[in-house]
Tab-separated table of C-alpha atoms in Angstrom:
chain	number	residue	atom	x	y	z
Y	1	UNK	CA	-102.407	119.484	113.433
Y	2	UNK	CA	-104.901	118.873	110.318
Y	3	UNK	CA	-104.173	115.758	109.444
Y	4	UNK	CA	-103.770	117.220	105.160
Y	5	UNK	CA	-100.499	118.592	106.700
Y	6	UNK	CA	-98.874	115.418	108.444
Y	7	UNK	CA	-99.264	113.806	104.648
Y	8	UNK	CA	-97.833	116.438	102.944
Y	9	UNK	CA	-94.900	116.449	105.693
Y	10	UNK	CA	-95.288	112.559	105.418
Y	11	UNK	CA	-94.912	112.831	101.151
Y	12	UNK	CA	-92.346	115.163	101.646
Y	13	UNK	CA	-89.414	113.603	104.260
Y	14	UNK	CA	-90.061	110.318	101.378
Y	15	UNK	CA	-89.233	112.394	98.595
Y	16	UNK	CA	-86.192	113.706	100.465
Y	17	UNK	CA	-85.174	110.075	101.316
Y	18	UNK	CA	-85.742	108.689	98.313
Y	19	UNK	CA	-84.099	111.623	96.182
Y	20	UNK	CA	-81.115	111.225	98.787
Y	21	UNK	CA	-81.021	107.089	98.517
Y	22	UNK	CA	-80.599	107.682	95.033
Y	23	UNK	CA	-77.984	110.123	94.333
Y	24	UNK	CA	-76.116	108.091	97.230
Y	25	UNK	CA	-76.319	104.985	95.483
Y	26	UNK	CA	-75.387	106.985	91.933
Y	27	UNK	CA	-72.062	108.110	93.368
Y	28	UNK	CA	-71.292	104.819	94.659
Y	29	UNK	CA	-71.921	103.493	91.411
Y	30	UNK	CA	-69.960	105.627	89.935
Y	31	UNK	CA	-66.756	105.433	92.012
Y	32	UNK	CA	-66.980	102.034	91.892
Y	33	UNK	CA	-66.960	102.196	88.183
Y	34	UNK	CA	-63.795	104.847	88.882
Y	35	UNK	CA	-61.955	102.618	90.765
Y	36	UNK	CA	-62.179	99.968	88.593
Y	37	UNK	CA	-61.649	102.097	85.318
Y	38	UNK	CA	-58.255	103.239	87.109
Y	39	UNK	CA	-57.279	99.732	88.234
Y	40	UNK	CA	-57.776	98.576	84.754
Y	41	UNK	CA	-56.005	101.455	83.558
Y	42	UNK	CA	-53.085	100.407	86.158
Y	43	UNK	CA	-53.169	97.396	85.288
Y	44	UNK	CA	-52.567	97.703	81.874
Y	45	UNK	CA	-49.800	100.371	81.734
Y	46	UNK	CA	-48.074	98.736	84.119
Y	47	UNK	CA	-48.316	95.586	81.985
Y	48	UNK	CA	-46.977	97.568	79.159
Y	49	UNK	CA	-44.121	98.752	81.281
Y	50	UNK	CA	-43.415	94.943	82.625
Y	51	UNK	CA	-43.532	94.099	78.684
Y	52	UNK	CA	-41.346	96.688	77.790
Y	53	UNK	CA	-38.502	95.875	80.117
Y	54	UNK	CA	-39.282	92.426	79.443
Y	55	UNK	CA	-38.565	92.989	76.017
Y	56	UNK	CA	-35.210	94.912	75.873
Y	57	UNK	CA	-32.336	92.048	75.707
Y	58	UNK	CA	-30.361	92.338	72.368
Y	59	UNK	CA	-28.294	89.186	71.409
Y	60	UNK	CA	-25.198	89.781	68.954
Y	61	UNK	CA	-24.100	87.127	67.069
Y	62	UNK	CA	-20.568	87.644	65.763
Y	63	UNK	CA	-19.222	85.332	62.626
Y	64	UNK	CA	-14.960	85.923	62.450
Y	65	UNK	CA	-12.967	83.974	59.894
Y	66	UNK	CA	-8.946	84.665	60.209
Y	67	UNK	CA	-8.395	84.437	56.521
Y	68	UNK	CA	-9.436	86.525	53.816
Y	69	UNK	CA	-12.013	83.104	52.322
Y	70	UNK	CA	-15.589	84.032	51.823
Y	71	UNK	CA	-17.488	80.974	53.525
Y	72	UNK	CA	-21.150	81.103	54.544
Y	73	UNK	CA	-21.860	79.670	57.709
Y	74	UNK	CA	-25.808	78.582	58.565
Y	75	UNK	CA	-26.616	79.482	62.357
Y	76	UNK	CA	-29.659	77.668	64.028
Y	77	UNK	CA	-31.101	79.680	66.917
Y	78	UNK	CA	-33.571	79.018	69.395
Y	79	UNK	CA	-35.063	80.983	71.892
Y	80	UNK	CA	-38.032	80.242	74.336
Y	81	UNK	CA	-41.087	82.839	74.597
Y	82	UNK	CA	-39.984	84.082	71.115
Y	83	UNK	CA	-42.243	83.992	68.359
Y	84	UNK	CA	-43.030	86.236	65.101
Y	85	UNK	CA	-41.247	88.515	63.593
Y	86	UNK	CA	-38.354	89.965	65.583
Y	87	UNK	CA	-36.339	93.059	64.347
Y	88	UNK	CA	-32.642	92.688	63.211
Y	89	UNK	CA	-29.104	94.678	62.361
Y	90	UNK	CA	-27.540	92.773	59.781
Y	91	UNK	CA	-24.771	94.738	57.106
Y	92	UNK	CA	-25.926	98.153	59.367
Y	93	UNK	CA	-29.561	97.617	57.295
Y	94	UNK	CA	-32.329	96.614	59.602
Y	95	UNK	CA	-34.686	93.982	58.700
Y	96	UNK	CA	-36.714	90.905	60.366
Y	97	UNK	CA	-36.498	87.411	60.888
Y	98	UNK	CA	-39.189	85.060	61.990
Y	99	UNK	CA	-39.446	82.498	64.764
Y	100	UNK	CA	-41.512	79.356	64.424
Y	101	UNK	CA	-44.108	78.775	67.178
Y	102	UNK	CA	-40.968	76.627	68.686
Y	103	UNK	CA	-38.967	79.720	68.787
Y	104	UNK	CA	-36.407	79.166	65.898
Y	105	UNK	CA	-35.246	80.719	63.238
Y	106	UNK	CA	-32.304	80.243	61.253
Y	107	UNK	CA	-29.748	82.627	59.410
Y	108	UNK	CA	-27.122	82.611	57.219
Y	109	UNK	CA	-23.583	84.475	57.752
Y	110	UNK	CA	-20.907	85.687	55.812
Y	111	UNK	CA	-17.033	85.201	57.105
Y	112	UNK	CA	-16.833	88.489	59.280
Y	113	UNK	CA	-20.086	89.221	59.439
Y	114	UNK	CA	-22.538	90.377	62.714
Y	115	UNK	CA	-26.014	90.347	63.437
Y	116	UNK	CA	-27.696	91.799	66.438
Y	117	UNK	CA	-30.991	90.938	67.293
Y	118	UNK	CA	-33.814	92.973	69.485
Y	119	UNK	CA	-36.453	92.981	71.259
Y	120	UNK	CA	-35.605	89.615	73.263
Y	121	UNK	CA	-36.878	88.819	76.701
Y	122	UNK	CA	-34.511	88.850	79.269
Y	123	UNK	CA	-33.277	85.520	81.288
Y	124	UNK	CA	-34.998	83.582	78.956
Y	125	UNK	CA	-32.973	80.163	77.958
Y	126	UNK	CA	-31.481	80.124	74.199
Y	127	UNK	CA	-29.057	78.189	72.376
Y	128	UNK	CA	-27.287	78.871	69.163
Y	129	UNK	CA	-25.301	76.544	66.908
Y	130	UNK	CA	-23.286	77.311	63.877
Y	131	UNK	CA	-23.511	74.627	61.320
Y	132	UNK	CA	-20.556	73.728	58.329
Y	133	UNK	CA	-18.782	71.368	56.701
Y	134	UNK	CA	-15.356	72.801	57.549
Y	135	UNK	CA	-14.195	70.857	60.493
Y	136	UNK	CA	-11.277	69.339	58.404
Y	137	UNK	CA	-10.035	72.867	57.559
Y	138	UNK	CA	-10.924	75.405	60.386
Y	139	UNK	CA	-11.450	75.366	64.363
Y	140	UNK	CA	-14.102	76.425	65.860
Y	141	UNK	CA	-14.380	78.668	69.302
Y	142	UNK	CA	-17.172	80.010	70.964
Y	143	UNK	CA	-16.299	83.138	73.012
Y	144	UNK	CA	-12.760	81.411	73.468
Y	145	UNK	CA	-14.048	78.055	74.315
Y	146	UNK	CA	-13.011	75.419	71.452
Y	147	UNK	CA	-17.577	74.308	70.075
Y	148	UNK	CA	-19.820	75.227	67.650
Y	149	UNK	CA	-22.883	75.348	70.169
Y	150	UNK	CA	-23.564	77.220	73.198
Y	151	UNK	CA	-26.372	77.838	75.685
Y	152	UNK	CA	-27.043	79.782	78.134
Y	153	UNK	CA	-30.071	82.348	79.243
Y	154	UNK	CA	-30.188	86.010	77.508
Y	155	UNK	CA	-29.043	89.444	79.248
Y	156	UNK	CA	-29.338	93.225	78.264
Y	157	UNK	CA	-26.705	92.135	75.883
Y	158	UNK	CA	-26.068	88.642	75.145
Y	159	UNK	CA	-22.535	88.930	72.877
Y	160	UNK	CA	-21.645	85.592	70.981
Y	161	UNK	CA	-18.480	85.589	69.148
Y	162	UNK	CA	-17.592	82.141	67.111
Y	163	UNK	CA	-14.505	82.242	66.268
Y	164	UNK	CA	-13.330	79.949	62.767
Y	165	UNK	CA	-9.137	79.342	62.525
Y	166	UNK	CA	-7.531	77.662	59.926
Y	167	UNK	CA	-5.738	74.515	61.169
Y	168	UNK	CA	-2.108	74.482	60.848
Y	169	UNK	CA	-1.515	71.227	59.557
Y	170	UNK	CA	1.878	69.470	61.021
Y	171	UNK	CA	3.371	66.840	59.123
Y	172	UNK	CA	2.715	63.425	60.916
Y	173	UNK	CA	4.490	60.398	61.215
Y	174	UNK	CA	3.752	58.202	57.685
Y	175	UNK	CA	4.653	61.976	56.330
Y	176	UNK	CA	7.508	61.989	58.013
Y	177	UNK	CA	8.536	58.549	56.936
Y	178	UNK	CA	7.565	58.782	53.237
Y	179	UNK	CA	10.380	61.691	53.189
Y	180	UNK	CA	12.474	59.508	54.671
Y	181	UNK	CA	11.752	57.053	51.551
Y	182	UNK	CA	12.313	59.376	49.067
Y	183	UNK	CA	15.607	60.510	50.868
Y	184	UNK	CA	16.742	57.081	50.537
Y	185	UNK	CA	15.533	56.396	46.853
Y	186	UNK	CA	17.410	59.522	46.155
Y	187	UNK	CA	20.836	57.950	47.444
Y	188	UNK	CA	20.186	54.811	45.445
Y	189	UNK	CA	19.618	56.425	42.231
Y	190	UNK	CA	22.443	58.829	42.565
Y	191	UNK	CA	25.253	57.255	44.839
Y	192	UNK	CA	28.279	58.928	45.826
Y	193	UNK	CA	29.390	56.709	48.746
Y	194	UNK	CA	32.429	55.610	50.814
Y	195	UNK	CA	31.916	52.112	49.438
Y	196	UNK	CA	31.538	52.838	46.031
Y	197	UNK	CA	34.388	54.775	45.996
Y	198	UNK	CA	36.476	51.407	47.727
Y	199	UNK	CA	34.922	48.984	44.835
Y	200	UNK	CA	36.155	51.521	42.262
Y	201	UNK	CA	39.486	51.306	43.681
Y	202	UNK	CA	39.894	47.805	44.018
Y	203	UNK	CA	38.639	47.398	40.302
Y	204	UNK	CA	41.405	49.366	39.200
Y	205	UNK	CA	43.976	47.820	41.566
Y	206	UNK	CA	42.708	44.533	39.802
Y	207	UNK	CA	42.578	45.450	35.817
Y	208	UNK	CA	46.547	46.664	36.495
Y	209	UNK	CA	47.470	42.867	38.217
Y	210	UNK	CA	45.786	41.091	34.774
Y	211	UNK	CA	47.261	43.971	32.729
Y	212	UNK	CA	50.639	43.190	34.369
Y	213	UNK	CA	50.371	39.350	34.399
Y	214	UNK	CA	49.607	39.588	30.553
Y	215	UNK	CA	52.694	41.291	29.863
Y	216	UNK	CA	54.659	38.860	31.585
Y	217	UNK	CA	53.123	35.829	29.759
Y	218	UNK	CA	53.497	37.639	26.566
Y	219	UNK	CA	57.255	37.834	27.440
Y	220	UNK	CA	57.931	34.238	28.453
Y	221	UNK	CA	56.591	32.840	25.173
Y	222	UNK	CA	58.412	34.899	22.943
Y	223	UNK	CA	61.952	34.387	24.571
């Protein structure tokens, strides 16, 4: 065989390998680059999903009075991994609150009024505490439970109902004794006894013995 021949055969089976090395190495390039455009793709919707589900919890907050007083009560909340702007119910008009860096926020209730709270991450610890100056006049319960704080972790629905009573004041002893006093007083100034009625009677009985004994003097000096 002319040896012009072998090279071309020789150029040729290189061009072949060559041309096939590359377009080998181009498609594992490129489904390496695949793979890791769908893993990062995986990744990050199922991130999304995990955030989503994450972030479903709702916590209620429920403010009852059992009179018909308008009182504002302060509530101090605090809830770890929350922070910004969270998305509220309050008066069936939605609006926002904001949580510090610490995760509180604080809000202010109305007697009877609700406020529900979303977008909260589930089993996450919390704590709310409803703050007055009414512990002389009302009685505060926390989902039956005599407080004014409560903590606990968050659920779908975390429902906290404080409940304010009035207190139903009984009267106590020094009341009791005081009436007593003035029951007494009252006999004093107005008595209508059985002894008073005996020195009244033994007055009389008397002024008719002098009236008597008068007469009788009178009689023995004239005579």
């Amino acid at each position: 065989m002319q040896r012009k021949y072998i090279y071309a055969i020789v150029i040729w089976l290189t061009i072949i390998l060559v041309t096939t090395e590359y377009y080998f190495n181009f498609n594992v390039y490129n489904k390496n680059i695949s793979e890791n455009e769908l893993s990062e793709k995986f990744d990050e919707t199922y991130g999304e999903i995990q955030k989503n589900i994450e972030l479903n919890s709702t916590m209620t907050i429920k403010n009852i009075q059992n009179d018909d007083k308008n009182i504002s009560y302060i509530y101090k909340i605090e809830i770890d991994d929350v922070v910004g702007a969270k998305r509220i119910l309050l008066n069936n008009k939605e609006k926002f609150i904001v949580f510090t860096a610490n995760g509180e926020a604080q809000i202010l209730l109305n007697s009877n009024e609700s406020i529900t709270i979303y977008d909260l991450p589930e089993n996450t610890k919390f704590s709310v505490e409803q703050i007055n100056e009414l512990a002389d006049t009302y009685i505060t319960k926390i989902n039956n439970e005599e407080k004014s704080s409560i903590t606990g972790n968050t659920s779908i629905e975390t429902n906290l109902e404080f409940e304010n009573n009035v207190i139903v004041k009984e009267p106590i002893k020094e009341e009791q004794e005081e009436v007593k006093e003035e029951i007494k007083k009252e006999e004093q100034d107005n008595p209508v006894t059985e002894d008073s009625i005996k020195m009244t009677f033994i007055l009389v009985i008397t002024l008719l013995v002098i009236v008597i004994l008068l007469k009788n003097i009178k009689i023995k000096r004239f005579e």
